[in-house]
CSV table of C-alpha atoms in Angstrom, one decimal:
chain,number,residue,atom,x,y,z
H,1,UNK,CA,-14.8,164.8,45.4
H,2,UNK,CA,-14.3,163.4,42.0
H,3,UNK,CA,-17.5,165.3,40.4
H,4,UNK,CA,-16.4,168.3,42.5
H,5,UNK,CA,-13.1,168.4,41.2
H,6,UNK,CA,-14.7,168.2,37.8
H,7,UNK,CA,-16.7,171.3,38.2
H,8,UNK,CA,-13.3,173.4,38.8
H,9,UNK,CA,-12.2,171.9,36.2
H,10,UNK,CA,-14.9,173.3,34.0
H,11,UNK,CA,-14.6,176.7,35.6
H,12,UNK,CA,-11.0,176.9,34.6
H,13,UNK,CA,-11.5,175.3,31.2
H,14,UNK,CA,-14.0,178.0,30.5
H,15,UNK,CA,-11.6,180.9,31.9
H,16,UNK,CA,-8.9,179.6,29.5
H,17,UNK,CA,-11.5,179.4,26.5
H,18,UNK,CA,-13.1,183.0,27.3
H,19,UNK,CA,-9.6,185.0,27.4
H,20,UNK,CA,-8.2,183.2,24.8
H,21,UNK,CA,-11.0,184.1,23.0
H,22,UNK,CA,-11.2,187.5,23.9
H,23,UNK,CA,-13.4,189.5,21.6
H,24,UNK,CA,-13.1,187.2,18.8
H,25,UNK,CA,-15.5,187.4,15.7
H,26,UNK,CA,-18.7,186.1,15.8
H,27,UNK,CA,-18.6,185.0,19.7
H,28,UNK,CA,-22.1,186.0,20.3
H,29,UNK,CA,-23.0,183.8,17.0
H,30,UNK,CA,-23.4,180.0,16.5
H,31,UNK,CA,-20.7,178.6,15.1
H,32,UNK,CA,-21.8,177.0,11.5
H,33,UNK,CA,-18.8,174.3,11.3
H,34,UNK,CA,-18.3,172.6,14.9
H,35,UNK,CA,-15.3,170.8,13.6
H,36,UNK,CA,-13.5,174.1,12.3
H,37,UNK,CA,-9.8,173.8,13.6
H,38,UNK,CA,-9.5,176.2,16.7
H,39,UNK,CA,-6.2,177.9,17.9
H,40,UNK,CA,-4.2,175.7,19.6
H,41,UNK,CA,-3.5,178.1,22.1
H,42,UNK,CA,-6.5,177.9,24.3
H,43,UNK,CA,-6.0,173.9,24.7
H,44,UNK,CA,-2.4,173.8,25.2
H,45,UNK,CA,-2.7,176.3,27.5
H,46,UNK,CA,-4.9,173.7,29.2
H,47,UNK,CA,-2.8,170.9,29.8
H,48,UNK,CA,-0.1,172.9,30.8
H,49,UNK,CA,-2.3,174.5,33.3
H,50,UNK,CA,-2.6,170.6,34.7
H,51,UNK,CA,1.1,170.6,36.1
H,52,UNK,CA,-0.2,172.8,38.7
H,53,UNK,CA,-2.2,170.4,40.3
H,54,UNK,CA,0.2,167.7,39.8
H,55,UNK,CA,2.7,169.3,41.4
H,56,UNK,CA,0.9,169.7,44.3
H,57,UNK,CA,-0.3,166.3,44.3
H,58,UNK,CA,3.2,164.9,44.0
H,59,UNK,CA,4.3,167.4,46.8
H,60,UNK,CA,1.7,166.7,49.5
H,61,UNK,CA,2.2,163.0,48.7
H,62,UNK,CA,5.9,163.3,50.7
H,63,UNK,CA,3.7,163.9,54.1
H,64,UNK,CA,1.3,161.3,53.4
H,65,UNK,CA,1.8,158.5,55.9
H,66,UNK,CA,1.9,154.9,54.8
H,67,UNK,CA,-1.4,152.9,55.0
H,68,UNK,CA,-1.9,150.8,58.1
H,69,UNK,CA,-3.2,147.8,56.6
H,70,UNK,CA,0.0,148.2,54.3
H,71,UNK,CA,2.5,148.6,57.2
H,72,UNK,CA,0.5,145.5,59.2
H,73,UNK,CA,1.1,143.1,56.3
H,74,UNK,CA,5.0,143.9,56.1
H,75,UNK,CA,4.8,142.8,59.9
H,76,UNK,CA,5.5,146.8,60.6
H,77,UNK,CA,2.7,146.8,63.2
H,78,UNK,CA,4.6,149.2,65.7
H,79,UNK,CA,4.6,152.2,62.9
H,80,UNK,CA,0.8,151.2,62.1
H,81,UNK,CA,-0.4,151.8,65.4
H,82,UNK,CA,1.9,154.9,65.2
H,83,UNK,CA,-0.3,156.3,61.8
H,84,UNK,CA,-3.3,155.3,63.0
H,85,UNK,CA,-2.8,157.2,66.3
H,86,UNK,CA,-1.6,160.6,64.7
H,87,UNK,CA,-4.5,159.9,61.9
H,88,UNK,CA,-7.2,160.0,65.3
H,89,UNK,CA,-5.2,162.9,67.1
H,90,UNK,CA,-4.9,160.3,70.1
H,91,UNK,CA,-2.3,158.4,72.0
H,92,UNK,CA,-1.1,154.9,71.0
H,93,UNK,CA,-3.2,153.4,74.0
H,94,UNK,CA,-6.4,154.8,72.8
H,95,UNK,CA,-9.1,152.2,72.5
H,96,UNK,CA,-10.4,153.6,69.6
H,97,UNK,CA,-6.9,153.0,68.1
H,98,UNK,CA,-6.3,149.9,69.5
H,99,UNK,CA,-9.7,148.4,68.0
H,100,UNK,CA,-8.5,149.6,65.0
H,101,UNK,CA,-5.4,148.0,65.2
H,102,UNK,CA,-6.8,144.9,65.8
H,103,UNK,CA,-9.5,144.8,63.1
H,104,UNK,CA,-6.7,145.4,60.4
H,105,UNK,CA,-5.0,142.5,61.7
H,106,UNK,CA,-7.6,140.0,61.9
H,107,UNK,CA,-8.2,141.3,58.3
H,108,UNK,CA,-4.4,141.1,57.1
H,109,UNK,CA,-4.0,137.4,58.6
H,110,UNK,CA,-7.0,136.5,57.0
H,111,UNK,CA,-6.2,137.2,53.7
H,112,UNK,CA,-2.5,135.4,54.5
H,113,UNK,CA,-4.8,132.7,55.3
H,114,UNK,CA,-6.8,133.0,52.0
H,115,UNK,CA,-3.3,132.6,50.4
H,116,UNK,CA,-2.7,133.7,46.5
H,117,UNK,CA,-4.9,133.5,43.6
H,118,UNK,CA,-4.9,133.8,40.1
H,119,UNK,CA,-6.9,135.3,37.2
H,120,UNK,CA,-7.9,131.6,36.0
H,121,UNK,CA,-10.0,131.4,39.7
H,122,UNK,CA,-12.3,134.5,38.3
H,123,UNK,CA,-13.6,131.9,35.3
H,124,UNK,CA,-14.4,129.0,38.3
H,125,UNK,CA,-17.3,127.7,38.9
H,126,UNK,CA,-18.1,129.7,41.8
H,127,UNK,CA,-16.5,133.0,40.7
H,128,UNK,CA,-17.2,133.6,36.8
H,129,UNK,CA,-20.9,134.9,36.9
H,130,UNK,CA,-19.3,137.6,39.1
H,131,UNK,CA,-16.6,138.3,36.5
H,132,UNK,CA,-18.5,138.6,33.9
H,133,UNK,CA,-21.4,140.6,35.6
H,134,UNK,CA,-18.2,143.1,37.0
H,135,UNK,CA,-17.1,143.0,33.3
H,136,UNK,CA,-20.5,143.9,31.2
H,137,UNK,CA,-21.8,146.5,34.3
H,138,UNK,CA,-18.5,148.5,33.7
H,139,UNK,CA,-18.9,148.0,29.8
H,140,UNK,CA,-22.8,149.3,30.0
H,141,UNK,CA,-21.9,152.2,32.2
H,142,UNK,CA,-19.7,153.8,29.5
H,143,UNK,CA,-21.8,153.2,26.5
H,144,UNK,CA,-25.3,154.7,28.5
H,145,UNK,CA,-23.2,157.4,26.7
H,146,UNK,CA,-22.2,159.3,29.5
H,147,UNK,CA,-18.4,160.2,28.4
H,148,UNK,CA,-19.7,161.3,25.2
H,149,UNK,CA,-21.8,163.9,27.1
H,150,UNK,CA,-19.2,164.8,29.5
H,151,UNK,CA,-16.6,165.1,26.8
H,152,UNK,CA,-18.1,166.4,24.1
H,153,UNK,CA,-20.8,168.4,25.5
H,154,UNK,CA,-19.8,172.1,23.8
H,155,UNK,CA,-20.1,170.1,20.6
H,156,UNK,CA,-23.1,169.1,21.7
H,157,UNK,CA,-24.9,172.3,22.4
H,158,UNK,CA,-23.0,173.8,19.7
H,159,UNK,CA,-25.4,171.2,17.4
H,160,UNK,CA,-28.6,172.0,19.4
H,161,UNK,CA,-28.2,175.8,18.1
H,162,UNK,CA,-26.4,177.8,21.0
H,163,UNK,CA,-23.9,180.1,21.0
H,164,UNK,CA,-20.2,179.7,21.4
H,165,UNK,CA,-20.3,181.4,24.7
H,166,UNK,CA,-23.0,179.5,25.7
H,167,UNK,CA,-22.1,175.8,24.2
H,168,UNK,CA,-18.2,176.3,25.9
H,169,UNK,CA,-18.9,178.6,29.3
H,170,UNK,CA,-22.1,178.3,30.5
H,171,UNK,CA,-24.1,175.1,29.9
H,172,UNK,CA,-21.0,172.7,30.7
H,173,UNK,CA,-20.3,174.9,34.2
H,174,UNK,CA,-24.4,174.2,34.9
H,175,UNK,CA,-24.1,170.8,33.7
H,176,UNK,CA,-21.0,169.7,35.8
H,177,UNK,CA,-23.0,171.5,38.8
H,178,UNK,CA,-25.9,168.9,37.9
H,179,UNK,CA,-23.3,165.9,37.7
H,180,UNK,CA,-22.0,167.0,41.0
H,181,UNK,CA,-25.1,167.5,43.5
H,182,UNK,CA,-27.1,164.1,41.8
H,183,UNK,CA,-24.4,162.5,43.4
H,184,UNK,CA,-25.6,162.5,46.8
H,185,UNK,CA,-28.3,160.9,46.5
H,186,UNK,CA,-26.7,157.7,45.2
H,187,UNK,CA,-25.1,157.4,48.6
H,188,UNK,CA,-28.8,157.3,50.1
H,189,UNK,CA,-30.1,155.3,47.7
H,190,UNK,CA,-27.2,152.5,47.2
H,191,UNK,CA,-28.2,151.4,51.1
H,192,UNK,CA,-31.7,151.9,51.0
H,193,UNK,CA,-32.9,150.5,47.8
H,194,UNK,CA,-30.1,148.3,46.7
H,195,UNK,CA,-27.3,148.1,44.2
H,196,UNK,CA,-29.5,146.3,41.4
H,197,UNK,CA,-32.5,148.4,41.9
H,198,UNK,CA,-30.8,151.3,41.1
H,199,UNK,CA,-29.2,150.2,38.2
H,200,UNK,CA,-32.9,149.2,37.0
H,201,UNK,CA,-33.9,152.4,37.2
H,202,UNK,CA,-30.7,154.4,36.1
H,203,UNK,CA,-30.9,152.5,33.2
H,204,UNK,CA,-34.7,152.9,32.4
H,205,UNK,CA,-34.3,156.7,32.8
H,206,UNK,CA,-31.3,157.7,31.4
H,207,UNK,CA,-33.1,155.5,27.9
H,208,UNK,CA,-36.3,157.7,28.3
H,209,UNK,CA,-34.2,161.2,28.4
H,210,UNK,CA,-31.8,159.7,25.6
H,211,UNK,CA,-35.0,159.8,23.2
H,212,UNK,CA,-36.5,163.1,24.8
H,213,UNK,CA,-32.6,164.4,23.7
H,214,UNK,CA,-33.3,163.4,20.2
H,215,UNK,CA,-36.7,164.5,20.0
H,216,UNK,CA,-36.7,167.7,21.2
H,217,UNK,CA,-33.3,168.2,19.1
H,218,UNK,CA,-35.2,167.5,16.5
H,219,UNK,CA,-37.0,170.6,16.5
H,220,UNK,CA,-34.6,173.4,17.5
H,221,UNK,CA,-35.1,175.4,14.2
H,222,UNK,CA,-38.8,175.8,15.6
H,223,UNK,CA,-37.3,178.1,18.3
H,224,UNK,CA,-35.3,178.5,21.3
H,225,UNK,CA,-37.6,176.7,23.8
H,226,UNK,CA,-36.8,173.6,22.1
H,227,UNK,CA,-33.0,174.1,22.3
H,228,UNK,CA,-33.6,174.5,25.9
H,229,UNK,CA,-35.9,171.5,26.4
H,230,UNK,CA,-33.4,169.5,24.4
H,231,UNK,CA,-30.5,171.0,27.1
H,232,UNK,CA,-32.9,170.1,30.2
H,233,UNK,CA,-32.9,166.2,28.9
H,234,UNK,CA,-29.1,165.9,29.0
H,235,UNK,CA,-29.2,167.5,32.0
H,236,UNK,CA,-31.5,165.3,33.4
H,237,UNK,CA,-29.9,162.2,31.8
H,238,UNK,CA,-26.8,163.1,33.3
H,239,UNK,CA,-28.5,163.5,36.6
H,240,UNK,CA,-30.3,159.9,36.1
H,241,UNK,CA,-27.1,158.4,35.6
H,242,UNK,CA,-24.9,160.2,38.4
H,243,UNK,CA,-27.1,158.4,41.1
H,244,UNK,CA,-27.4,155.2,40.0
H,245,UNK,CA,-24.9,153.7,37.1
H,246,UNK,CA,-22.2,156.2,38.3
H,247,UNK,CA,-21.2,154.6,41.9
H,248,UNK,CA,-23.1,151.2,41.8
H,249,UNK,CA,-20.5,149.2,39.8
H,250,UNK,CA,-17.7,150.5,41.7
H,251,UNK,CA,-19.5,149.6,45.0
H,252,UNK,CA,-20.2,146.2,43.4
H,253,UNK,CA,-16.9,144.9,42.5
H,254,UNK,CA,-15.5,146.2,45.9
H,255,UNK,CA,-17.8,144.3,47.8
H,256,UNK,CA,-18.8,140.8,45.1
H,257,UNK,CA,-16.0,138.7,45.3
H,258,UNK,CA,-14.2,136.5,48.0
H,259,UNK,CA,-11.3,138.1,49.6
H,260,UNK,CA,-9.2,135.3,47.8
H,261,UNK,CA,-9.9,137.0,44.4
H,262,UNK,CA,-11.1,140.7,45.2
H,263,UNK,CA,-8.8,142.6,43.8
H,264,UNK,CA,-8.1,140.5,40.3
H,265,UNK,CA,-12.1,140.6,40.5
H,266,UNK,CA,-11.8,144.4,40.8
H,267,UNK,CA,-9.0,145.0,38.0
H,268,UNK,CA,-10.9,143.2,35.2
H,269,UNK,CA,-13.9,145.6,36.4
H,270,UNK,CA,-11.4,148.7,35.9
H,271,UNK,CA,-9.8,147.6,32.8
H,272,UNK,CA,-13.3,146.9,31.2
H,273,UNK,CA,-14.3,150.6,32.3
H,274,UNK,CA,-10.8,152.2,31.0
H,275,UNK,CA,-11.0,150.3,27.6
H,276,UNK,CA,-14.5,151.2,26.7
H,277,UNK,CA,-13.9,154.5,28.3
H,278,UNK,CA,-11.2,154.8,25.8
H,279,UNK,CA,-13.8,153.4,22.7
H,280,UNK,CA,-16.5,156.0,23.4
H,281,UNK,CA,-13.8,158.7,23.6
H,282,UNK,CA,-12.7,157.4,20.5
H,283,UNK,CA,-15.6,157.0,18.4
H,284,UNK,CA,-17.8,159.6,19.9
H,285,UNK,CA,-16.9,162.6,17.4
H,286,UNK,CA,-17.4,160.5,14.5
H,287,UNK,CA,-20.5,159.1,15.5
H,288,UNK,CA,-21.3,162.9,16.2
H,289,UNK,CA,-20.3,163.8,12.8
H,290,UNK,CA,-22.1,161.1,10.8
H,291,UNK,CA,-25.5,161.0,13.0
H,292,UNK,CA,-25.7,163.7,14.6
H,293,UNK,CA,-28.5,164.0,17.7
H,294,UNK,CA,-29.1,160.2,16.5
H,295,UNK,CA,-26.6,159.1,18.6
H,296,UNK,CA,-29.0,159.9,21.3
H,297,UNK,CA,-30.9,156.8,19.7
H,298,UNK,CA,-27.6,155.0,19.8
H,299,UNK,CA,-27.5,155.4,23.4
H,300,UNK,CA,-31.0,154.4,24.3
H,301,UNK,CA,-30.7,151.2,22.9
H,302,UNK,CA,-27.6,150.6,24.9
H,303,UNK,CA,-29.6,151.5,28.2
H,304,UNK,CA,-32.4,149.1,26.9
H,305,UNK,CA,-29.9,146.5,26.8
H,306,UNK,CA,-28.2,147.5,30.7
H,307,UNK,CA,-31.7,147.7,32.0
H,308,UNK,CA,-32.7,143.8,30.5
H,309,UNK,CA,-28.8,143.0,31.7
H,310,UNK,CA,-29.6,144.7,35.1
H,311,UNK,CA,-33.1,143.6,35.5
H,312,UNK,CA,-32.6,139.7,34.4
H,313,UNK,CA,-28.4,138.9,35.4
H,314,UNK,CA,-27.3,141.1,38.2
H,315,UNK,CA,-27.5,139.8,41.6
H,316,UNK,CA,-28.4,142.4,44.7
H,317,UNK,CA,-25.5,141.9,47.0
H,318,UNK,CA,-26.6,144.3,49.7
H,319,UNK,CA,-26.7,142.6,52.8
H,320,UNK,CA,-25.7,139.2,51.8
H,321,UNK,CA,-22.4,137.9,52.8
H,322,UNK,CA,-19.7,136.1,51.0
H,323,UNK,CA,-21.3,132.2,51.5
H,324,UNK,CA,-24.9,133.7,50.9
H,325,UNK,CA,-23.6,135.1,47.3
H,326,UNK,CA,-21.7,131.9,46.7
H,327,UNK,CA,-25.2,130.1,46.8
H,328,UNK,CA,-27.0,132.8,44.9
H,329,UNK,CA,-24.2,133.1,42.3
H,330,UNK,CA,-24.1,129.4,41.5
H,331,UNK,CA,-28.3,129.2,41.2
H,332,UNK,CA,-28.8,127.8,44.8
H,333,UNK,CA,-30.8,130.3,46.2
């Protein structure tokens, strides 16, 4: 729903840019100075455009029932059995409910059981390799240079030699649309093949179409078939990473570490992911402006580096339980 949600969000991004823009000089043309300032109109109008949704969001949220699990572990097991009924359109005394009941029990009185941790336990021994591989996969999947593609990507085109219209309506609306349907086969694959196999050869591909980006961008003034070549690489980057790097490490971190220390485990993942989501959102313009397509290059090395990270320090983890990761994670099997 996530990549969905960013395809409407393209659509109405490039509404807003079109009829703000309507008619304006040179809109057929390329635009000679990408980092010209633009009317402010257009984005502002954008953001305040956001409050729609939110509103929405913070009004559905007053008929969303409390979580089970939640209501179980403040002993409030009468009101869970309640949710979970009305959430399966069935009586209290349903099986279906009843099993479910019972299953987030077991799980709520065994994590009692596990009692509290702290942030020290994800540097043990027994934990740490999985800290640090949560830590560098989320680190590697923002500098594969997805964001900067995401982000930026009218900027982009705008350097490969489109138009205006084309760089900020119609290439990001096809390239969400990519993002979007090369999700679903990272739900087949993340069962089938594994979490560390895919990450192999997410990595491995999105480093090939990194360099076939440059290359083709290369030579654009040669003619338009080159523009488009260089257009089908970053769509097809996108799609290599969308399958693979895009759900695995968030699949991994849910399912790596011992109950004890899951969710610490899983914040240091997300902070790692927010903060260099925040650097390549930072320094992506300027690297734009100083090197332009070279970034590409930039990029491949990074996805050299995940792939020999992926390939030689990641543990699979589908299908192994807790105990059978504890021996793999500490060398013992």
């Amino acid at each position: 729903m996530t990549t969905f949600g960013i395809i409407v969000a393209a659509v109405i991004n490039s509404i807003v840019w079109y009829y703000t823009n309507v008619k304006p000089e040179g809109l057929g043309q390329t635009r000679n100075d990408i980092w010209k300032e633009v009317s402010n109109f257009e984005w502002r109008f954008a953001l305040l455009f956001q409050v729609v949704p939110g509103l929405g969001l913070a009004l559905l949220m007053c008929f969303l029932p409390k979580s089970p699990r939640w209501l179980c572990s403040k002993d409030r097991d009468e009101e869970a059995v309640e949710v979970l009924a009305k959430l399966n359109a069935t009586s209290t005394s349903d099986e279906l409910v009843q099993s479910e009941l019972k299953a987030i029990q077991e799980d709520v009185a065994a994590t009692r059981a596990a009692g509290s941790s702290s942030f020290g336990e994800l540097f043990s021994p027994v934990i740490r390799r999985r800290t640090f591989i949560t830590f560098l996969m989320q680190l590697f999947q923002q500098w594969t240079g997805i964001n900067v593609i995401m982000y930026y990507q009218s900027q982009i085109y705008n350097e490969i030699g489109f138009t205006k219209f084309m760089s900020t309506v119609v290439l990001p609306i096809i390239n969400n649309f990519v993002n979007f349907i090369s999700t679903f086969p990272g739900m087949w694959g993340i069962e089938r093949l594994g979490r560390k196999t895919l990450l192999v050869i997410g990595s491995l591909m999105m480093m090939v179409f990194h360099i076939s980006t440059w290359a083709f961008s290369t030579q654009t003034e040669k003619g338009k078939t080159w523009q488009y070549l260089a257009v089908a690489s970053i769509f097809l980057m996108v799609f290599s990473f969308a399958w693979t790097w895009g759900p695995v490490p968030w699949v991994y971190q849910a399912e790596v570490f011992p109950l004890r220390v899951r969710v610490k485990g899983s914040a240091v993942g997300t902070v790692s992911n927010f903060l260099n989501n925040w650097i390549i959102a930072f320094v992506g313009p300027a690297l734009m402006k100083a090197w332009s397509t070279k970034t590409f290059l930039l990029f491949a090395a990074a996805c050299l580096l995940a792939w020999v990270y992926s390939q030689f320090y990641v543990i699979e983890c589908k299908g192994v339980s807790i105990d059978e990761m504890d021996a793999k994670m500490a060398g013992k099997a």
